[in-house]
JSON list of C-alpha atoms in Angstrom, two decimals:
[
{"chain": "T", "resi": 273, "resn": "MET", "atom": "CA", "xyz": [29.62, -22.11, -113.30]},
{"chain": "T", "resi": 274, "resn": "LYS", "atom": "CA", "xyz": [33.52, -22.22, -114.16]},
{"chain": "T", "resi": 275, "resn": "ASN", "atom": "CA", "xyz": [34.94, -21.04, -117.49]},
{"chain": "T", "resi": 276, "resn": "VAL", "atom": "CA", "xyz": [37.65, -23.68, -118.84]},
{"chain": "T", "resi": 277, "resn": "TYR", "atom": "CA", "xyz": [40.67, -22.64, -120.65]},
{"chain": "T", "resi": 278, "resn": "LEU", "atom": "CA", "xyz": [43.05, -24.86, -122.40]},
{"chain": "T", "resi": 279, "resn": "LEU", "atom": "CA", "xyz": [46.37, -23.58, -123.49]},
{"chain": "T", "resi": 280, "resn": "LYS", "atom": "CA", "xyz": [49.16, -24.73, -125.65]},
{"chain": "T", "resi": 281, "resn": "TYR", "atom": "CA", "xyz": [52.35, -25.26, -123.97]},
{"chain": "T", "resi": 282, "resn": "ASN", "atom": "CA", "xyz": [53.65, -21.77, -124.84]},
{"chain": "T", "resi": 283, "resn": "GLN", "atom": "CA", "xyz": [50.74, -20.48, -123.09]},
{"chain": "T", "resi": 284, "resn": "GLN", "atom": "CA", "xyz": [48.46, -19.81, -126.30]},
{"chain": "T", "resi": 285, "resn": "LEU", "atom": "CA", "xyz": [44.88, -19.98, -125.82]},
{"chain": "T", "resi": 286, "resn": "HIS", "atom": "CA", "xyz": [43.71, -23.23, -127.77]},
{"chain": "T", "resi": 287, "resn": "TYR", "atom": "CA", "xyz": [40.19, -23.54, -126.85]},
{"chain": "T", "resi": 288, "resn": "GLU", "atom": "CA", "xyz": [37.94, -22.27, -123.85]},
{"chain": "T", "resi": 289, "resn": "TRP", "atom": "CA", "xyz": [33.98, -23.10, -122.70]},
{"chain": "T", "resi": 290, "resn": "SER", "atom": "CA", "xyz": [32.03, -22.90, -119.81]},
{"chain": "T", "resi": 291, "resn": "SER", "atom": "CA", "xyz": [30.47, -25.63, -117.22]},
{"chain": "T", "resi": 292, "resn": "GLN", "atom": "CA", "xyz": [28.59, -26.22, -114.05]},
{"chain": "T", "resi": 293, "resn": "VAL", "atom": "CA", "xyz": [30.14, -27.22, -111.08]},
{"chain": "T", "resi": 294, "resn": "ILE", "atom": "CA", "xyz": [28.87, -30.63, -109.77]},
{"chain": "T", "resi": 295, "resn": "GLU", "atom": "CA", "xyz": [31.22, -31.06, -106.95]},
{"chain": "T", "resi": 296, "resn": "GLU", "atom": "CA", "xyz": [34.67, -29.48, -106.17]},
{"chain": "T", "resi": 297, "resn": "THR", "atom": "CA", "xyz": [37.15, -30.86, -103.52]},
{"chain": "T", "resi": 298, "resn": "ASP", "atom": "CA", "xyz": [40.82, -30.38, -102.84]},
{"chain": "T", "resi": 299, "resn": "ASP", "atom": "CA", "xyz": [41.70, -33.02, -105.45]},
{"chain": "T", "resi": 300, "resn": "TYR", "atom": "CA", "xyz": [39.23, -32.32, -108.20]},
{"chain": "T", "resi": 301, "resn": "VAL", "atom": "CA", "xyz": [36.65, -30.32, -109.74]},
{"chain": "T", "resi": 302, "resn": "LEU", "atom": "CA", "xyz": [33.79, -32.09, -111.41]},
{"chain": "T", "resi": 303, "resn": "LEU", "atom": "CA", "xyz": [31.81, -30.32, -114.15]},
{"chain": "T", "resi": 304, "resn": "TYR", "atom": "CA", "xyz": [28.43, -30.93, -116.23]},
{"chain": "T", "resi": 305, "resn": "ALA", "atom": "CA", "xyz": [27.74, -29.34, -119.39]},
{"chain": "T", "resi": 306, "resn": "GLY", "atom": "CA", "xyz": [24.36, -30.63, -121.30]},
{"chain": "T", "resi": 307, "resn": "PRO", "atom": "CA", "xyz": [23.57, -29.97, -124.95]},
{"chain": "T", "resi": 308, "resn": "GLY", "atom": "CA", "xyz": [24.21, -26.53, -126.37]},
{"chain": "T", "resi": 309, "resn": "ARG", "atom": "CA", "xyz": [27.41, -26.18, -124.56]},
{"chain": "T", "resi": 310, "resn": "THR", "atom": "CA", "xyz": [29.78, -23.63, -126.85]},
{"chain": "T", "resi": 311, "resn": "LEU", "atom": "CA", "xyz": [33.19, -24.53, -127.20]},
{"chain": "T", "resi": 312, "resn": "LYS", "atom": "CA", "xyz": [35.53, -21.52, -128.49]},
{"chain": "T", "resi": 313, "resn": "HIS", "atom": "CA", "xyz": [38.66, -23.02, -130.67]},
{"chain": "T", "resi": 314, "resn": "HIS", "atom": "CA", "xyz": [41.03, -20.19, -130.88]},
{"chain": "T", "resi": 315, "resn": "THR", "atom": "CA", "xyz": [43.74, -22.01, -132.94]},
{"chain": "T", "resi": 316, "resn": "ARG", "atom": "CA", "xyz": [41.02, -22.83, -135.90]},
{"chain": "T", "resi": 317, "resn": "GLY", "atom": "CA", "xyz": [39.15, -19.31, -135.41]},
{"chain": "T", "resi": 318, "resn": "ALA", "atom": "CA", "xyz": [36.05, -21.44, -134.84]},
{"chain": "T", "resi": 319, "resn": "CYS", "atom": "CA", "xyz": [32.92, -22.03, -132.31]},
{"chain": "T", "resi": 320, "resn": "TYR", "atom": "CA", "xyz": [31.37, -25.28, -131.99]},
{"chain": "T", "resi": 321, "resn": "THR", "atom": "CA", "xyz": [28.04, -26.26, -130.42]},
{"chain": "T", "resi": 322, "resn": "TYR", "atom": "CA", "xyz": [27.78, -29.60, -128.78]},
{"chain": "T", "resi": 323, "resn": "ASP", "atom": "CA", "xyz": [24.10, -31.66, -128.64]},
{"chain": "T", "resi": 324, "resn": "SER", "atom": "CA", "xyz": [25.52, -34.34, -125.93]},
{"chain": "T", "resi": 325, "resn": "TYR", "atom": "CA", "xyz": [25.88, -34.40, -122.24]},
{"chain": "T", "resi": 326, "resn": "SER", "atom": "CA", "xyz": [29.30, -34.54, -120.67]},
{"chain": "T", "resi": 327, "resn": "LEU", "atom": "CA", "xyz": [30.85, -34.72, -117.52]},
{"chain": "T", "resi": 328, "resn": "GLU", "atom": "CA", "xyz": [34.44, -33.38, -116.88]},
{"chain": "T", "resi": 329, "resn": "CYS", "atom": "CA", "xyz": [37.13, -34.13, -114.44]},
{"chain": "T", "resi": 330, "resn": "PHE", "atom": "CA", "xyz": [40.08, -31.88, -113.73]},
{"chain": "T", "resi": 331, "resn": "MET", "atom": "CA", "xyz": [42.40, -33.24, -111.28]},
{"chain": "T", "resi": 332, "resn": "ARG", "atom": "CA", "xyz": [44.15, -30.49, -108.97]},
{"chain": "T", "resi": 333, "resn": "HIS", "atom": "CA", "xyz": [47.18, -32.04, -108.40]},
{"chain": "T", "resi": 334, "resn": "GLU", "atom": "CA", "xyz": [47.67, -34.58, -111.43]},
{"chain": "T", "resi": 335, "resn": "GLY", "atom": "CA", "xyz": [48.44, -33.67, -115.15]},
{"chain": "T", "resi": 336, "resn": "PHE", "atom": "CA", "xyz": [45.28, -35.53, -116.73]},
{"chain": "T", "resi": 337, "resn": "THR", "atom": "CA", "xyz": [41.55, -34.79, -117.40]},
{"chain": "T", "resi": 338, "resn": "LEU", "atom": "CA", "xyz": [38.98, -37.41, -117.76]},
{"chain": "T", "resi": 339, "resn": "GLN", "atom": "CA", "xyz": [35.38, -36.73, -119.80]},
{"chain": "T", "resi": 340, "resn": "LEU", "atom": "CA", "xyz": [32.57, -38.86, -120.40]},
{"chain": "T", "resi": 341, "resn": "ASP", "atom": "CA", "xyz": [30.38, -37.77, -123.17]},
{"chain": "T", "resi": 342, "resn": "LEU", "atom": "CA", "xyz": [26.96, -39.38, -123.75]},
{"chain": "T", "resi": 343, "resn": "LYS", "atom": "CA", "xyz": [25.26, -38.68, -126.99]},
{"chain": "T", "resi": 344, "resn": "HIS", "atom": "CA", "xyz": [21.33, -38.93, -127.52]},
{"chain": "T", "resi": 345, "resn": "ASP", "atom": "CA", "xyz": [21.62, -42.39, -129.12]},
{"chain": "T", "resi": 346, "resn": "GLY", "atom": "CA", "xyz": [23.17, -43.88, -125.76]},
{"chain": "T", "resi": 347, "resn": "THR", "atom": "CA", "xyz": [26.65, -44.24, -127.06]},
{"chain": "T", "resi": 348, "resn": "MET", "atom": "CA", "xyz": [29.22, -42.92, -124.75]},
{"chain": "T", "resi": 349, "resn": "ARG", "atom": "CA", "xyz": [32.67, -41.75, -125.25]},
{"chain": "T", "resi": 350, "resn": "TRP", "atom": "CA", "xyz": [35.74, -41.44, -122.75]},
{"chain": "T", "resi": 351, "resn": "TYR", "atom": "CA", "xyz": [38.30, -38.87, -123.51]},
{"chain": "T", "resi": 352, "resn": "SER", "atom": "CA", "xyz": [41.61, -37.94, -121.33]},
{"chain": "T", "resi": 353, "resn": "ASN", "atom": "CA", "xyz": [43.43, -35.13, -122.05]},
{"chain": "T", "resi": 354, "resn": "ILE", "atom": "CA", "xyz": [47.17, -35.09, -121.11]},
{"chain": "T", "resi": 355, "resn": "GLY", "atom": "CA", "xyz": [48.70, -31.87, -119.52]},
{"chain": "T", "resi": 356, "resn": "LEU", "atom": "CA", "xyz": [50.21, -30.17, -116.65]},
{"chain": "T", "resi": 357, "resn": "PRO", "atom": "CA", "xyz": [48.30, -29.78, -113.34]},
{"chain": "T", "resi": 358, "resn": "PRO", "atom": "CA", "xyz": [45.62, -26.88, -113.78]},
{"chain": "T", "resi": 359, "resn": "THR", "atom": "CA", "xyz": [45.74, -24.05, -111.83]},
{"chain": "T", "resi": 360, "resn": "MET", "atom": "CA", "xyz": [42.25, -22.52, -110.82]},
{"chain": "T", "resi": 361, "resn": "ILE", "atom": "CA", "xyz": [41.90, -18.60, -110.51]},
{"chain": "T", "resi": 362, "resn": "ASP", "atom": "CA", "xyz": [38.68, -17.56, -109.34]},
{"chain": "T", "resi": 363, "resn": "GLU", "atom": "CA", "xyz": [35.88, -19.22, -111.31]},
{"chain": "T", "resi": 364, "resn": "ALA", "atom": "CA", "xyz": [38.28, -20.32, -114.19]},
{"chain": "T", "resi": 365, "resn": "ILE", "atom": "CA", "xyz": [40.37, -23.34, -114.52]},
{"chain": "T", "resi": 366, "resn": "HIS", "atom": "CA", "xyz": [43.28, -23.07, -116.85]},
{"chain": "T", "resi": 367, "resn": "PHE", "atom": "CA", "xyz": [44.85, -26.46, -118.14]},
{"chain": "T", "resi": 368, "resn": "VAL", "atom": "CA", "xyz": [47.94, -26.95, -120.33]},
{"chain": "T", "resi": 369, "resn": "ASP", "atom": "CA", "xyz": [46.98, -29.53, -122.90]},
{"chain": "T", "resi": 370, "resn": "LEU", "atom": "CA", "xyz": [50.25, -31.34, -124.25]},
{"chain": "T", "resi": 371, "resn": "ASP", "atom": "CA", "xyz": [48.38, -32.59, -126.95]},
{"chain": "T", "resi": 372, "resn": "LEU", "atom": "CA", "xyz": [48.19, -36.12, -126.37]},
{"chain": "T", "resi": 373, "resn": "ASP", "atom": "CA", "xyz": [44.99, -37.62, -125.59]},
{"chain": "T", "resi": 374, "resn": "PHE", "atom": "CA", "xyz": [43.50, -40.84, -125.12]},
{"chain": "T", "resi": 375, "resn": "VAL", "atom": "CA", "xyz": [40.00, -41.96, -126.37]},
{"chain": "T", "resi": 376, "resn": "ALA", "atom": "CA", "xyz": [37.71, -44.78, -125.51]},
{"chain": "T", "resi": 377, "resn": "VAL", "atom": "CA", "xyz": [34.10, -45.93, -126.94]},
{"chain": "T", "resi": 378, "resn": "GLN", "atom": "CA", "xyz": [34.37, -49.08, -124.56]},
{"chain": "T", "resi": 379, "resn": "PRO", "atom": "CA", "xyz": [36.08, -48.21, -120.98]},
{"chain": "T", "resi": 380, "resn": "ASP", "atom": "CA", "xyz": [38.88, -50.93, -121.84]},
{"chain": "T", "resi": 381, "resn": "GLU", "atom": "CA", "xyz": [39.67, -50.17, -125.23]},
{"chain": "T", "resi": 382, "resn": "TRP", "atom": "CA", "xyz": [41.73, -46.93, -124.67]},
{"chain": "T", "resi": 383, "resn": "ARG", "atom": "CA", "xyz": [43.70, -45.61, -127.94]},
{"chain": "T", "resi": 384, "resn": "LEU", "atom": "CA", "xyz": [46.16, -42.78, -127.72]},
{"chain": "T", "resi": 385, "resn": "VAL", "atom": "CA", "xyz": [45.51, -40.19, -130.28]},
{"chain": "T", "resi": 386, "resn": "ASP", "atom": "CA", "xyz": [46.90, -36.97, -131.67]},
{"chain": "T", "resi": 387, "resn": "GLU", "atom": "CA", "xyz": [50.61, -38.07, -131.11]},
{"chain": "T", "resi": 388, "resn": "GLU", "atom": "CA", "xyz": [51.65, -35.79, -134.39]},
{"chain": "T", "resi": 389, "resn": "GLU", "atom": "CA", "xyz": [50.48, -32.69, -132.24]},
{"chain": "T", "resi": 390, "resn": "PHE", "atom": "CA", "xyz": [52.71, -33.69, -129.70]}
]
């Protein structure tokens, strides 16, 4: 298991969750989370439980993440956080989120979201 901590640019903890490690290389860490994953959203003071399956890839030397969510009805959503390259500390990933995200419900239809948070 890896704990994932997403931070704002000022290093304030934004949200966190845990996922199972599928593969870890010098270039990336690939994680899996199944239904029941809980995300603690520190900025909103809330916890959310997800019922989807998720693959998450944290690039060790790049400033982005890639995520694929698969819902029970078969629909998929691709997601990419833009940020600073992550730091790996023990069993934790720390990623500074720059609040620019790309989302797609079709692999060739990416759109930029959250520009107002940047």
